[in-house]
Amino acid sequence: MKRWNVDGQVVVITGGARGVGELLARKLAARGAKIALVGLEPEELRRVCASLPTDAAHWHADVTDEVAMVRVAQAVGDRFGRVDVVVGNAGVASGGPFATSQAQAWRRVIEVNLLGGTVTARAFLPLLLRSRGYFLQIASLAAVIPGPMMTAYCASKAGVEAFVHSLRAEVAYRGVRVGVGYLSWTDTDMVRGADAHDLMRDLRRTLPWPMNKTYPLSPAVDRIVDGVERRAFHVYGQWWLRGPQVMRGWLPPLIGPAAAGRVARFASRVEEAEPVGLVGAGGAADERERG
């Protein structure tokens, strides 16, 4: 497959203050890409930009704010003169039983992960049309395999995956490529924040291999970098994720009964579980932003 040299290209990364976004910025910058970071933590974004060995700048914005994101896109275009790649990486997560979930946190996961991805695409699409560029939306294994205690996260990632597939068909004839990235449990603040809740951590440990593992961040980001260089339609952060993708039509009826059995083993703890808000440092930053 053809590869695009990212040296000198302008790459926009949302959620660039930490985790996948930060490391992706570092690895692409090492290949000569110019980096534009967007997120809610200006001090962290400034720290990342200052440490990159390339031309880099950052913008403070909520990816669900359409007016703010249009302004950011215009500012990035003015600053760098073009945009070649946009990675929609910003995301938050919540968890726990749906019946006792915090309605505001549940809704916010949908807003950031699904609507934030669409707002990012809408804001930057004019620049990508101009450069015949690439839009990569980070989704998750949760888009393919439904998981208990993750209703908002699964719904948001399945939704954004469907959006990406639809958008791809709309813009292909204009030379813009659109991809979706899949990650399993990867060592980030978000996953560590989820594991801080005993019920969610213990339930996850009952999943079958290889879904019960937490995978190192760097190899997963290497695969995302490779996907950006190929402008791939599908990017898999862990090697085995191609399997669930191929079998996805069979998975819900197979996994549903097994998942129900696992939840039943924790029935008393599920019924007594306290509501879980947004998890991890990114979730905390989002809550601070909204006051």
mmCIF file of C-alpha atoms in Angstrom:
data_model
loop_
_atom_site.group_PDB
_atom_site.id
_atom_site.type_symbol
_atom_site.label_atom_id
_atom_site.label_comp_id
_atom_site.label_asym_id
_atom_site.label_seq_id
_atom_site.Cartn_x
_atom_site.Cartn_y
_atom_site.Cartn_z
ATOM 1 C CA MET A 1 0.000 0.000 0.000
ATOM 2 C CA LYS A 2 1.175 3.518 -0.776
ATOM 3 C CA ARG A 3 2.798 5.418 2.070
ATOM 4 C CA TRP A 4 2.723 9.171 2.610
ATOM 5 C CA ASN A 5 5.853 10.798 3.983
ATOM 6 C CA VAL A 6 4.740 12.853 7.005
ATOM 7 C CA ASP A 7 7.930 14.941 6.999
ATOM 8 C CA GLY A 8 6.763 18.546 6.695
ATOM 9 C CA GLN A 9 3.075 17.640 6.831
ATOM 10 C CA VAL A 10 0.772 19.372 9.340
ATOM 11 C CA VAL A 11 -0.944 16.967 11.726
ATOM 12 C CA VAL A 12 -3.738 18.048 14.075
ATOM 13 C CA ILE A 13 -4.340 15.872 17.149
ATOM 14 C CA THR A 14 -7.245 16.413 19.534
ATOM 15 C CA GLY A 15 -6.836 15.201 23.088
ATOM 16 C CA GLY A 16 -3.121 15.825 22.763
ATOM 17 C CA ALA A 17 -2.245 16.577 26.386
ATOM 18 C CA ARG A 18 -1.547 13.011 27.476
ATOM 19 C CA GLY A 19 -1.826 9.340 26.629
ATOM 20 C CA VAL A 20 -2.356 8.315 23.025
ATOM 21 C CA GLY A 21 -2.481 11.906 21.787
ATOM 22 C CA GLU A 22 0.752 12.976 23.443
ATOM 23 C CA LEU A 23 2.750 9.952 22.342
ATOM 24 C CA LEU A 24 1.334 10.122 18.831
ATOM 25 C CA ALA A 25 2.486 13.754 18.626
ATOM 26 C CA ARG A 26 5.971 12.747 19.758
ATOM 27 C CA LYS A 27 6.308 9.893 17.291
ATOM 28 C CA LEU A 28 5.004 11.907 14.333
ATOM 29 C CA ALA A 29 7.167 14.891 15.269
ATOM 30 C CA ALA A 30 10.194 12.581 15.285
ATOM 31 C CA ARG A 31 9.340 11.856 11.633
ATOM 32 C CA GLY A 32 9.317 15.547 10.813
ATOM 33 C CA ALA A 33 5.594 16.293 11.007
ATOM 34 C CA LYS A 34 4.454 19.720 12.203
ATOM 35 C CA ILE A 35 2.069 19.306 15.114
ATOM 36 C CA ALA A 36 -1.070 21.184 16.146
ATOM 37 C CA LEU A 37 -2.503 20.014 19.475
ATOM 38 C CA VAL A 38 -6.049 20.709 20.640
ATOM 39 C CA GLY A 39 -7.385 19.994 24.109
ATOM 40 C CA LEU A 40 -8.623 21.201 27.477
ATOM 41 C CA GLU A 41 -5.354 21.332 29.425
ATOM 42 C CA PRO A 42 -3.351 24.334 28.179
ATOM 43 C CA GLU A 43 -0.422 23.827 30.547
ATOM 44 C CA GLU A 44 -0.043 20.182 29.548
ATOM 45 C CA LEU A 45 -0.426 21.051 25.864
ATOM 46 C CA ARG A 46 2.223 23.752 26.225
ATOM 47 C CA ARG A 47 4.549 21.246 27.909
ATOM 48 C CA VAL A 48 4.137 18.722 25.108
ATOM 49 C CA CYS A 49 4.630 21.309 22.364
ATOM 50 C CA ALA A 50 7.747 22.739 24.019
ATOM 51 C CA SER A 51 9.344 19.294 24.090
ATOM 52 C CA LEU A 52 8.721 18.404 20.424
ATOM 53 C CA PRO A 53 11.653 18.543 17.966
ATOM 54 C CA THR A 54 9.582 20.261 15.292
ATOM 55 C CA ASP A 55 7.284 23.207 14.639
ATOM 56 C CA ALA A 56 4.345 22.820 17.028
ATOM 57 C CA ALA A 57 1.526 24.882 18.496
ATOM 58 C CA HIS A 58 -1.480 24.247 20.694
ATOM 59 C CA TRP A 59 -5.039 25.492 21.082
ATOM 60 C CA HIS A 60 -7.384 25.275 24.059
ATOM 61 C CA ALA A 61 -10.836 24.125 22.950
ATOM 62 C CA ASP A 62 -13.667 21.773 23.820
ATOM 63 C CA VAL A 63 -14.192 19.452 20.848
ATOM 64 C CA THR A 64 -17.959 19.579 21.370
ATOM 65 C CA ASP A 65 -18.022 23.369 20.883
ATOM 66 C CA GLU A 66 -18.677 23.917 17.174
ATOM 67 C CA VAL A 67 -17.912 27.640 17.203
ATOM 68 C CA ALA A 68 -14.658 27.129 19.090
ATOM 69 C CA MET A 69 -13.519 24.297 16.829
ATOM 70 C CA VAL A 70 -14.191 26.309 13.654
ATOM 71 C CA ARG A 71 -12.073 29.089 15.119
ATOM 72 C CA VAL A 72 -9.324 26.604 15.970
ATOM 73 C CA ALA A 73 -9.364 25.181 12.442
ATOM 74 C CA GLN A 74 -9.048 28.669 10.989
ATOM 75 C CA ALA A 75 -6.222 29.495 13.401
ATOM 76 C CA VAL A 76 -4.351 26.279 12.578
ATOM 77 C CA GLY A 77 -4.721 26.995 8.862
ATOM 78 C CA ASP A 78 -3.424 30.520 9.343
ATOM 79 C CA ARG A 79 -0.527 29.360 11.526
ATOM 80 C CA PHE A 80 0.719 26.504 9.342
ATOM 81 C CA GLY A 81 -0.750 27.359 5.947
ATOM 82 C CA ARG A 82 -2.349 23.951 5.500
ATOM 83 C CA VAL A 83 -3.592 20.819 7.296
ATOM 84 C CA ASP A 84 -2.745 17.359 5.954
ATOM 85 C CA VAL A 85 -3.898 14.999 8.719
ATOM 86 C CA VAL A 86 -6.437 15.310 11.534
ATOM 87 C CA VAL A 87 -6.585 12.685 14.285
ATOM 88 C CA GLY A 88 -9.782 12.794 16.339
ATOM 89 C CA ASN A 89 -8.401 11.343 19.539
ATOM 90 C CA ALA A 90 -10.196 13.290 22.300
ATOM 91 C CA GLY A 91 -12.335 11.025 24.439
ATOM 92 C CA VAL A 92 -13.713 10.380 27.908
ATOM 93 C CA ALA A 93 -15.155 7.339 29.627
ATOM 94 C CA SER A 94 -17.500 6.455 32.422
ATOM 95 C CA GLY A 95 -18.670 3.090 33.683
ATOM 96 C CA GLY A 96 -20.727 1.055 36.080
ATOM 97 C CA PRO A 97 -24.330 -0.161 35.917
ATOM 98 C CA PHE A 98 -26.533 1.837 33.562
ATOM 99 C CA ALA A 99 -29.454 1.817 36.025
ATOM 100 C CA THR A 100 -27.475 3.813 38.590
ATOM 101 C CA SER A 101 -25.244 5.774 36.231
ATOM 102 C CA GLN A 102 -24.865 9.527 36.485
ATOM 103 C CA ALA A 103 -27.052 10.872 33.698
ATOM 104 C CA GLN A 104 -24.809 13.889 33.134
ATOM 105 C CA ALA A 105 -21.625 11.791 32.905
ATOM 106 C CA TRP A 106 -23.346 9.249 30.632
ATOM 107 C CA ARG A 107 -24.472 12.009 28.283
ATOM 108 C CA ARG A 108 -21.055 13.658 28.336
ATOM 109 C CA VAL A 109 -19.372 10.477 27.078
ATOM 110 C CA ILE A 110 -21.686 10.545 24.053
ATOM 111 C CA GLU A 111 -21.067 14.249 23.524
ATOM 112 C CA VAL A 112 -17.268 14.068 23.605
ATOM 113 C CA ASN A 113 -16.670 10.748 21.888
ATOM 114 C CA LEU A 114 -19.356 10.875 19.207
ATOM 115 C CA LEU A 115 -20.325 14.517 18.736
ATOM 116 C CA GLY A 116 -16.776 15.695 19.420
ATOM 117 C CA GLY A 117 -15.532 13.529 16.573
ATOM 118 C CA THR A 118 -18.142 14.886 14.178
ATOM 119 C CA VAL A 119 -17.531 18.500 15.229
ATOM 120 C CA THR A 120 -13.792 18.021 14.675
ATOM 121 C CA ALA A 121 -14.390 16.558 11.228
ATOM 122 C CA ARG A 122 -16.784 19.349 10.247
ATOM 123 C CA ALA A 123 -14.382 22.081 11.384
ATOM 124 C CA PHE A 124 -11.319 20.713 9.594
ATOM 125 C CA LEU A 125 -12.919 19.209 6.502
ATOM 126 C CA PRO A 126 -12.504 22.354 4.365
ATOM 127 C CA LEU A 127 -8.746 22.267 5.018
ATOM 128 C CA LEU A 128 -8.545 18.536 4.349
ATOM 129 C CA LEU A 129 -10.445 18.959 1.085
ATOM 130 C CA ARG A 130 -7.905 21.566 0.066
ATOM 131 C CA SER A 131 -4.930 19.304 0.820
ATOM 132 C CA ARG A 132 -6.628 16.020 -0.160
ATOM 133 C CA GLY A 133 -5.710 14.913 3.328
ATOM 134 C CA TYR A 134 -6.603 12.263 5.878
ATOM 135 C CA PHE A 135 -9.005 12.164 8.819
ATOM 136 C CA LEU A 136 -8.447 9.409 11.387
ATOM 137 C CA GLN A 137 -10.967 8.931 14.172
ATOM 138 C CA ILE A 138 -9.876 6.875 17.165
ATOM 139 C CA ALA A 139 -12.628 4.445 18.152
ATOM 140 C CA SER A 140 -12.234 1.296 20.239
ATOM 141 C CA LEU A 141 -12.789 -2.417 20.510
ATOM 142 C CA ALA A 142 -15.953 -1.206 22.287
ATOM 143 C CA ALA A 143 -17.335 -0.293 18.858
ATOM 144 C CA VAL A 144 -17.182 -3.958 17.863
ATOM 145 C CA ILE A 145 -17.810 -5.878 21.083
ATOM 146 C CA PRO A 146 -20.539 -4.663 23.474
ATOM 147 C CA GLY A 147 -19.442 -4.678 27.102
ATOM 148 C CA PRO A 148 -21.491 -4.506 30.304
ATOM 149 C CA MET A 149 -20.795 -1.547 32.605
ATOM 150 C CA MET A 150 -19.716 0.417 29.505
ATOM 151 C CA THR A 151 -23.034 1.390 27.907
ATOM 152 C CA ALA A 152 -22.149 5.013 27.145
ATOM 153 C CA TYR A 153 -18.644 4.230 25.947
ATOM 154 C CA CYS A 154 -19.769 1.384 23.680
ATOM 155 C CA ALA A 155 -22.615 3.449 22.240
ATOM 156 C CA SER A 156 -20.338 6.419 21.571
ATOM 157 C CA LYS A 157 -17.616 4.383 19.883
ATOM 158 C CA ALA A 158 -20.067 2.390 17.766
ATOM 159 C CA GLY A 159 -21.683 5.655 16.720
ATOM 160 C CA VAL A 160 -18.461 7.378 15.748
ATOM 161 C CA GLU A 161 -17.346 4.300 13.815
ATOM 162 C CA ALA A 162 -20.572 4.414 11.780
ATOM 163 C CA PHE A 163 -20.083 8.137 11.194
ATOM 164 C CA VAL A 164 -16.558 7.554 9.857
ATOM 165 C CA HIS A 165 -17.687 4.865 7.436
ATOM 166 C CA SER A 166 -20.430 7.164 6.098
ATOM 167 C CA LEU A 167 -18.105 10.150 5.819
ATOM 168 C CA ARG A 168 -15.513 8.084 3.950
ATOM 169 C CA ALA A 169 -17.969 7.366 1.159
ATOM 170 C CA GLU A 170 -18.948 11.033 0.900
ATOM 171 C CA VAL A 171 -15.482 12.530 0.508
ATOM 172 C CA ALA A 172 -13.492 9.806 -1.273
ATOM 173 C CA TYR A 173 -14.147 11.232 -4.750
ATOM 174 C CA ARG A 174 -12.597 14.516 -3.580
ATOM 175 C CA GLY A 175 -9.356 12.822 -2.606
ATOM 176 C CA VAL A 176 -9.817 12.801 1.189
ATOM 177 C CA ARG A 177 -9.178 9.510 2.938
ATOM 178 C CA VAL A 178 -10.976 8.656 6.179
ATOM 179 C CA GLY A 179 -9.976 5.987 8.684
ATOM 180 C CA VAL A 180 -11.002 4.581 12.027
ATOM 181 C CA GLY A 181 -8.608 3.345 14.705
ATOM 182 C CA TYR A 182 -9.359 0.527 17.134
ATOM 183 C CA LEU A 183 -7.704 0.063 20.516
ATOM 184 C CA SER A 184 -8.236 -2.550 23.180
ATOM 185 C CA TRP A 185 -7.407 -1.811 26.830
ATOM 186 C CA THR A 186 -4.262 0.297 26.540
ATOM 187 C CA ASP A 187 -2.156 1.713 29.347
ATOM 188 C CA THR A 188 -3.499 5.273 29.574
ATOM 189 C CA ASP A 189 -4.862 7.487 32.328
ATOM 190 C CA MET A 190 -8.370 6.604 31.196
ATOM 191 C CA VAL A 191 -7.875 2.867 31.618
ATOM 192 C CA ARG A 192 -6.034 3.317 34.901
ATOM 193 C CA GLY A 193 -8.879 5.533 36.071
ATOM 194 C CA ALA A 194 -11.427 2.854 35.180
ATOM 195 C CA ASP A 195 -9.367 0.220 36.978
ATOM 196 C CA ALA A 196 -9.434 2.371 40.111
ATOM 197 C CA HIS A 197 -13.066 1.261 40.485
ATOM 198 C CA ASP A 198 -12.963 -2.234 41.950
ATOM 199 C CA LEU A 199 -16.090 -3.603 40.275
ATOM 200 C CA MET A 200 -15.068 -2.482 36.795
ATOM 201 C CA ARG A 201 -11.522 -3.798 37.270
ATOM 202 C CA ASP A 202 -12.613 -7.169 38.652
ATOM 203 C CA LEU A 203 -15.247 -7.671 35.983
ATOM 204 C CA ARG A 204 -12.745 -6.891 33.238
ATOM 205 C CA ARG A 205 -10.343 -9.481 34.623
ATOM 206 C CA THR A 206 -12.957 -12.162 33.950
ATOM 207 C CA LEU A 207 -12.933 -11.450 30.218
ATOM 208 C CA PRO A 208 -11.361 -14.110 27.998
ATOM 209 C CA TRP A 209 -7.838 -13.656 26.669
ATOM 210 C CA PRO A 210 -6.771 -11.467 24.920
ATOM 211 C CA MET A 211 -9.447 -8.978 25.985
ATOM 212 C CA ASN A 212 -8.554 -9.169 29.687
ATOM 213 C CA LYS A 213 -5.092 -7.638 29.278
ATOM 214 C CA THR A 214 -3.900 -4.055 29.436
ATOM 215 C CA TYR A 215 -1.525 -3.436 26.551
ATOM 216 C CA PRO A 216 1.505 -1.099 26.540
ATOM 217 C CA LEU A 217 0.947 2.288 24.974
ATOM 218 C CA SER A 218 3.980 2.645 22.719
ATOM 219 C CA PRO A 219 3.396 -0.354 20.394
ATOM 220 C CA ALA A 220 -0.236 0.665 19.988
ATOM 221 C CA VAL A 221 0.760 4.200 18.994
ATOM 222 C CA ASP A 222 3.373 2.792 16.594
ATOM 223 C CA ARG A 223 0.521 1.056 14.794
ATOM 224 C CA ILE A 224 -1.425 4.323 14.656
ATOM 225 C CA VAL A 225 1.619 6.084 13.175
ATOM 226 C CA ASP A 226 1.831 3.334 10.570
ATOM 227 C CA GLY A 227 -1.863 3.863 9.806
ATOM 228 C CA VAL A 228 -1.342 7.598 9.372
ATOM 229 C CA GLU A 229 1.552 6.972 6.992
ATOM 230 C CA ARG A 230 -0.624 4.589 4.968
ATOM 231 C CA ARG A 231 -3.746 6.740 5.368
ATOM 232 C CA ALA A 232 -5.417 3.469 6.181
ATOM 233 C CA PHE A 233 -9.154 2.847 6.341
ATOM 234 C CA HIS A 234 -8.712 0.651 9.440
ATOM 235 C CA VAL A 235 -5.956 0.939 12.046
ATOM 236 C CA TYR A 236 -5.560 -1.706 14.751
ATOM 237 C CA GLY A 237 -3.661 -0.781 17.894
ATOM 238 C CA GLN A 238 -3.261 -4.448 18.840
ATOM 239 C CA TRP A 239 -2.541 -7.199 16.335
ATOM 240 C CA TRP A 240 -5.481 -9.421 17.301
ATOM 241 C CA LEU A 241 -8.190 -6.783 16.755
ATOM 242 C CA ARG A 242 -8.558 -7.811 13.115
ATOM 243 C CA GLY A 243 -10.168 -11.034 14.350
ATOM 244 C CA PRO A 244 -13.151 -9.423 16.111
ATOM 245 C CA GLN A 245 -13.560 -7.119 13.124
ATOM 246 C CA VAL A 246 -13.949 -10.081 10.771
ATOM 247 C CA MET A 247 -16.263 -11.931 13.177
ATOM 248 C CA ARG A 248 -18.263 -8.952 14.393
ATOM 249 C CA GLY A 249 -21.577 -10.184 13.005
ATOM 250 C CA TRP A 250 -21.335 -13.282 15.182
ATOM 251 C CA LEU A 251 -20.055 -11.647 18.345
ATOM 252 C CA PRO A 252 -23.106 -10.088 20.061
ATOM 253 C CA PRO A 253 -25.135 -13.340 20.235
ATOM 254 C CA LEU A 254 -22.023 -15.228 21.348
ATOM 255 C CA ILE A 255 -20.754 -12.716 23.865
ATOM 256 C CA GLY A 256 -24.101 -11.573 25.269
ATOM 257 C CA PRO A 257 -24.931 -14.710 27.286
ATOM 258 C CA ALA A 258 -21.353 -15.053 28.526
ATOM 259 C CA ALA A 259 -21.293 -11.415 29.603
ATOM 260 C CA ALA A 260 -24.616 -11.808 31.382
ATOM 261 C CA GLY A 261 -23.198 -14.768 33.292
ATOM 262 C CA ARG A 262 -20.150 -12.788 34.356
ATOM 263 C CA VAL A 263 -22.279 -9.900 35.586
ATOM 264 C CA ALA A 264 -24.502 -12.336 37.512
ATOM 265 C CA ARG A 265 -21.425 -13.513 39.413
ATOM 266 C CA PHE A 266 -21.027 -9.944 40.688
ATOM 267 C CA ALA A 267 -24.761 -9.363 41.215
ATOM 268 C CA SER A 268 -24.582 -8.126 44.791
ATOM 269 C CA ARG A 269 -21.761 -5.718 43.989
ATOM 270 C CA VAL A 270 -23.554 -4.481 40.874
ATOM 271 C CA GLU A 271 -26.681 -3.706 42.857
ATOM 272 C CA GLU A 272 -24.684 -1.830 45.506
ATOM 273 C CA ALA A 273 -22.383 0.011 43.081
ATOM 274 C CA GLU A 274 -22.054 3.756 43.476
ATOM 275 C CA PRO A 275 -22.459 5.905 40.342
ATOM 276 C CA VAL A 276 -19.190 6.381 38.448
ATOM 277 C CA GLY A 277 -18.443 9.738 36.844
ATOM 278 C CA LEU A 278 -15.865 10.445 34.161
ATOM 279 C CA VAL A 279 -12.674 8.513 34.854
ATOM 280 C CA GLY A 280 -8.982 9.371 34.642
ATOM 281 C CA ALA A 281 -7.122 12.649 34.307
ATOM 282 C CA GLY A 282 -8.848 13.487 31.042
ATOM 283 C CA GLY A 283 -12.248 13.043 32.645
ATOM 284 C CA ALA A 284 -11.201 15.286 35.516
ATOM 285 C CA ALA A 285 -10.050 17.949 33.055
ATOM 286 C CA ASP A 286 -13.377 17.812 31.249
ATOM 287 C CA GLU A 287 -15.297 18.220 34.510
ATOM 288 C CA ARG A 288 -13.131 21.188 35.515
ATOM 289 C CA GLU A 289 -13.748 22.820 32.148
ATOM 290 C CA ARG A 290 -17.492 22.606 32.611
ATOM 291 C CA GLY A 291 -17.298 23.764 36.221
#
